[in-house]
XYZ file of C-alpha atoms in Angstrom:
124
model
C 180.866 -202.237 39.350
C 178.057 -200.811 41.390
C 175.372 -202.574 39.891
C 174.153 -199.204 38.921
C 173.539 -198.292 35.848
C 175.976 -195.253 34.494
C 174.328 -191.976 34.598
C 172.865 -190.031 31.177
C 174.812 -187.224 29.771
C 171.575 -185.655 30.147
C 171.706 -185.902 33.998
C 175.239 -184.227 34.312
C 175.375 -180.746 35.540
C 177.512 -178.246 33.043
C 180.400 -176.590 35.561
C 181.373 -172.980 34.821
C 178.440 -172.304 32.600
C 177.247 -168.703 33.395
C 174.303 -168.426 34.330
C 171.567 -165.494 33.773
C 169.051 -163.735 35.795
C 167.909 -161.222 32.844
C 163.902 -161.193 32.452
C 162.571 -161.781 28.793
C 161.633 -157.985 28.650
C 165.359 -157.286 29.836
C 166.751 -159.596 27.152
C 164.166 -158.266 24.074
C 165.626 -154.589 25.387
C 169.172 -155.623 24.895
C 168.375 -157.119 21.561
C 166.470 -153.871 20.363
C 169.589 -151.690 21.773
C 172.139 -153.793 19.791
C 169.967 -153.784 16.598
C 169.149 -149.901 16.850
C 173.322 -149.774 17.314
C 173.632 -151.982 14.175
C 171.915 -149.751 12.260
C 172.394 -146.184 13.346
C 176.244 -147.301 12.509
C 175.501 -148.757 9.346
C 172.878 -146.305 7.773
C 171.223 -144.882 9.784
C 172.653 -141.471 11.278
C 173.968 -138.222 10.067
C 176.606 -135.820 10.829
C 175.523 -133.300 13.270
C 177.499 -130.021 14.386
C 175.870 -127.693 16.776
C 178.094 -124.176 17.190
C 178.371 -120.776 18.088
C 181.156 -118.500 17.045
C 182.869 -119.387 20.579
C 182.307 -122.587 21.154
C 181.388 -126.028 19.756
C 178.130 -128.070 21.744
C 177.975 -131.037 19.795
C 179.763 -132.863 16.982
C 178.681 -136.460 16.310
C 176.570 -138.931 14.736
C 172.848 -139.012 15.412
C 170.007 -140.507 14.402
C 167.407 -138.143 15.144
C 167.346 -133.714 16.123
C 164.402 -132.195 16.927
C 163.984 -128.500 16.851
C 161.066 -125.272 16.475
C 160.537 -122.801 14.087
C 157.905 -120.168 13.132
C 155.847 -122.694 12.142
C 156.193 -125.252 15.087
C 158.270 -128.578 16.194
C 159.849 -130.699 13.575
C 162.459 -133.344 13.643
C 165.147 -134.318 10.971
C 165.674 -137.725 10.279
C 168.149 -139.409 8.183
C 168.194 -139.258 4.290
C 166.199 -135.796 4.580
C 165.918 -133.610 1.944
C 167.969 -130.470 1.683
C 166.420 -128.063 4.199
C 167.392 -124.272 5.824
C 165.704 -122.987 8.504
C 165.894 -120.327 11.114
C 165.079 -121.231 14.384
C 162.826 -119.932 17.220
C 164.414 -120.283 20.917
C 163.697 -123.511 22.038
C 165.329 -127.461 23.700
C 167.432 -129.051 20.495
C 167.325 -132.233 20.819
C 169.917 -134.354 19.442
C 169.532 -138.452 19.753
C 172.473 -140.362 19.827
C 172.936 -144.378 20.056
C 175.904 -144.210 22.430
C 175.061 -140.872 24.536
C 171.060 -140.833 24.946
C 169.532 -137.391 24.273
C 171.405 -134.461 24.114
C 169.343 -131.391 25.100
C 170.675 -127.518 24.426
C 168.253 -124.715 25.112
C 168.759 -122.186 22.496
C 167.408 -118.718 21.534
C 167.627 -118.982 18.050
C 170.127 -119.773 15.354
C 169.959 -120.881 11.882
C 169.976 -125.128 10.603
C 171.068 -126.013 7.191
C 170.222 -130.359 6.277
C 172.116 -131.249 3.406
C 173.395 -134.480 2.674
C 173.067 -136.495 5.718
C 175.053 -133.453 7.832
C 173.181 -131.376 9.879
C 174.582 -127.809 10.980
C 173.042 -125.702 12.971
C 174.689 -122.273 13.920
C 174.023 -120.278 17.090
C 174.440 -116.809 18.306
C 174.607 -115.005 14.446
């Protein structure tokens, strides 16, 4: 024996523990992306299919589209009631969890919102 006394648990360094650099902003981001993630799988999204006769721009989930008609901008959201619209050229913007926004220019077309699916048709 040393004659000194035997050092605290408290005092011992952990070996292997990984350690992290992310700011508090950084970490409340991740936290806010997992929960949105969470969620949009759970209950919050809706079928969207964006076509023309030739070709298919987007089939997915999403949580949010955004669109114009005669009467200006409006988005559809989840749960929305039935809706049909034609729409006036303009950026469709589809929201997604897992790709970010999805932007297609169109010059028109026609969206029908029914039951949490969301079809919009192109080029008729």
């Amino acid at each position: 024996m040393s004659g000194q006394p035997a050092p605290d648990v408290a005092d011992k360094q952990v070996i292997n523990e990984p350690k992290t650099t992310e700011t508090r902003s950084e970490k409340e981001e991740h936290r806010v992306s997992d929960k949105l993630q969470q969620v949009t799988k759970n209950e919050l999204s809706m079928k969207v299919k964006v076509h023309s006769p030739a070709r298919v721009y987007y089939d997915g989930p999403a949580f949010s589209i955004s669109a114009e008609n005669a009467t200006g901008p409006f988005d559809i959201l989840p749960q929305h009631h039935n809706f049909i619209s034609l729409l006036s050229p303009c950026d469709l913007v589809i929201r997604t969890v897992d790709r970010g926004a999805q932007k297609i220019h169109i010059s028109g077309g026609i969206m029908h919102i029914k039951a949490d699916a969301v079809i919009v048709f192109l080029d008729i």
